PDB file of C-alpha atoms in Angstrom:
ATOM      1  CA  MET A   1      -8.861  -6.457  -5.761  1.00 45.00           C
ATOM      2  CA  ALA A   2      -7.593  -9.219  -7.993  1.00 46.00           C
ATOM      3  CA  LYS A   3     -10.057 -11.838  -9.251  1.00 50.00           C
ATOM      4  CA  GLY A   4      -9.842 -15.517  -8.341  1.00 51.00           C
ATOM      5  CA  LYS A   5      -7.743 -14.781  -5.353  1.00 55.00           C
ATOM      6  CA  ALA A   6      -8.001 -17.751  -2.767  1.00 61.00           C
ATOM      7  CA  ALA A   7      -9.926 -16.902   0.400  1.00 74.00           C
ATOM      8  CA  LYS A   8      -7.795 -15.196   2.983  1.00 81.00           C
ATOM      9  CA  ARG A   9      -7.035 -16.846   6.256  1.00 80.00           C
ATOM     10  CA  PRO A  10      -9.008 -15.425   9.168  1.00 84.00           C
ATOM     11  CA  THR A  11      -7.096 -13.040  11.104  1.00 86.00           C
ATOM     12  CA  ARG A  12      -6.786 -13.832  14.933  1.00 86.00           C
ATOM     13  CA  ASP A  13      -5.443 -11.300  17.669  1.00 90.00           C
ATOM     14  CA  GLU A  14      -2.118 -11.889  19.396  1.00 93.00           C
ATOM     15  CA  PHE A  15      -3.962 -13.350  22.430  1.00 94.00           C
ATOM     16  CA  VAL A  16      -5.359 -16.315  20.446  1.00 94.00           C
ATOM     17  CA  LEU A  17      -2.092 -16.940  18.539  1.00 94.00           C
ATOM     18  CA  GLU A  18      -0.255 -16.905  22.053  1.00 95.00           C
ATOM     19  CA  GLU A  19      -2.776 -19.299  23.330  1.00 96.00           C
ATOM     20  CA  ILE A  20      -2.344 -21.578  20.430  1.00 96.00           C
ATOM     21  CA  GLY A  21       1.357 -21.296  20.826  1.00 96.00           C
ATOM     22  CA  ASN A  22       1.227 -22.121  24.608  1.00 97.00           C
ATOM     23  CA  GLN A  23      -0.990 -25.266  23.876  1.00 97.00           C
ATOM     24  CA  LEU A  24       1.560 -26.611  21.264  1.00 97.00           C
ATOM     25  CA  ALA A  25       4.466 -25.935  23.570  1.00 97.00           C
ATOM     26  CA  GLU A  26       2.846 -27.837  26.504  1.00 97.00           C
ATOM     27  CA  ALA A  27       1.921 -30.664  24.197  1.00 97.00           C
ATOM     28  CA  LYS A  28       5.343 -30.884  22.766  1.00 97.00           C
ATOM     29  CA  GLN A  29       6.851 -30.696  26.370  1.00 97.00           C
ATOM     30  CA  GLU A  30       4.515 -33.491  27.467  1.00 96.00           C
ATOM     31  CA  ASN A  31       4.728 -35.534  24.372  1.00 95.00           C
ATOM     32  CA  SER A  32       0.958 -35.365  24.152  1.00 95.00           C
ATOM     33  CA  GLU A  33      -0.975 -36.285  21.045  1.00 96.00           C
ATOM     34  CA  VAL A  34      -2.786 -33.394  19.432  1.00 97.00           C
ATOM     35  CA  LEU A  35      -5.656 -32.870  16.831  1.00 97.00           C
ATOM     36  CA  LEU A  36      -4.970 -29.635  14.872  1.00 97.00           C
ATOM     37  CA  THR A  37      -7.561 -27.831  12.777  1.00 96.00           C
ATOM     38  CA  VAL A  38      -5.672 -26.218  10.199  1.00 96.00           C
ATOM     39  CA  TRP A  39      -6.958 -23.541   7.839  1.00 94.00           C
ATOM     40  CA  GLY A  40      -7.380 -24.769   4.265  1.00 93.00           C
ATOM     41  CA  TRP A  41      -7.084 -28.423   5.166  1.00 94.00           C
ATOM     42  CA  GLU A  42     -10.168 -30.608   4.830  1.00 94.00           C
ATOM     43  CA  GLU A  43      -9.111 -33.031   7.663  1.00 94.00           C
ATOM     44  CA  PRO A  44      -7.696 -32.083  11.105  1.00 95.00           C
ATOM     45  CA  ILE A  45      -4.166 -33.593  11.656  1.00 96.00           C
ATOM     46  CA  ARG A  46      -3.396 -35.701  14.532  1.00 96.00           C
ATOM     47  CA  GLY A  47      -0.076 -36.646  15.825  1.00 97.00           C
ATOM     48  CA  GLN A  48       2.774 -35.582  18.276  1.00 97.00           C
ATOM     49  CA  ILE A  49       4.698 -32.349  17.812  1.00 97.00           C
ATOM     50  CA  VAL A  50       8.235 -33.311  17.249  1.00 96.00           C
ATOM     51  CA  LEU A  51       9.652 -29.923  16.297  1.00 97.00           C
ATOM     52  CA  MET A  52       8.462 -26.213  16.361  1.00 96.00           C
ATOM     53  CA  ASP A  53      10.748 -24.608  14.021  1.00 95.00           C
ATOM     54  CA  SER A  54      10.784 -20.877  14.563  1.00 92.00           C
ATOM     55  CA  ARG A  55      12.932 -20.245  11.606  1.00 96.00           C
ATOM     56  CA  THR A  56      10.422 -21.513   9.233  1.00 96.00           C
ATOM     57  CA  GLY A  57       7.384 -20.810  11.317  1.00 96.00           C
ATOM     58  CA  LYS A  58       6.209 -24.419  10.887  1.00 97.00           C
ATOM     59  CA  VAL A  59       5.206 -27.063  13.298  1.00 97.00           C
ATOM     60  CA  HIS A  60       6.256 -30.733  12.634  1.00 98.00           C
ATOM     61  CA  ILE A  61       3.751 -33.160  13.622  1.00 97.00           C
ATOM     62  CA  GLN A  62       4.450 -36.928  13.446  1.00 97.00           C
ATOM     63  CA  ARG A  63       2.203 -39.843  13.201  1.00 92.00           C
ATOM     64  CA  ASN A  64       3.059 -43.421  11.963  1.00 91.00           C
ATOM     65  CA  GLU A  65       6.395 -42.431  10.759  1.00 91.00           C
ATOM     66  CA  GLU A  66       5.112 -39.609   8.668  1.00 95.00           C
ATOM     67  CA  THR A  67       5.845 -36.047   9.389  1.00 96.00           C
ATOM     68  CA  ALA A  68       3.746 -33.186   8.342  1.00 96.00           C
ATOM     69  CA  LYS A  69       5.070 -29.587   8.478  1.00 97.00           C
ATOM     70  CA  VAL A  70       2.197 -27.147   9.307  1.00 97.00           C
ATOM     71  CA  PRO A  71       2.606 -23.398   8.977  1.00 96.00           C
ATOM     72  CA  PHE A  72       1.788 -22.069  12.591  1.00 96.00           C
ATOM     73  CA  MET A  73      -0.285 -19.297  11.239  1.00 95.00           C
ATOM     74  CA  ASP A  74      -2.733 -21.793   9.557  1.00 95.00           C
ATOM     75  CA  ILE A  75      -3.436 -23.627  12.848  1.00 96.00           C
ATOM     76  CA  MET A  76      -6.813 -22.558  13.863  1.00 96.00           C
ATOM     77  CA  ARG A  77      -7.268 -24.640  17.022  1.00 95.00           C
ATOM     78  CA  VAL A  78      -5.481 -27.251  19.189  1.00 97.00           C
ATOM     79  CA  ASP A  79      -7.528 -30.109  20.566  1.00 96.00           C
ATOM     80  CA  TYR A  80      -6.538 -33.307  22.541  1.00 92.00           C
ATOM     81  CA  PRO A  81      -8.174 -36.540  21.039  1.00 89.00           C
ATOM     82  CA  ARG A  82     -10.367 -38.311  23.469  1.00 81.00           C
ATOM     83  CA  ASP A  83      -9.427 -41.835  22.724  1.00 71.00           C
TER      84      ASP A  83
END
């Protein structure tokens, strides 16, 4: 094993990935604001899903005119902000 290699993203089974995918699709359809916990990111990202790009595997989240492109496989959980 190579030294100095970054920590690997935890693996999740297909059911967990499918559930995350379903939550994202529902939030996009309803224009709901989401709070995503993303592997390797210090802070959760909050905003609305504007695009789920199956070609690149990235979910585009928009908040205040800024768009973040989050790799789907790095999304660890989907929450809905309470406020």
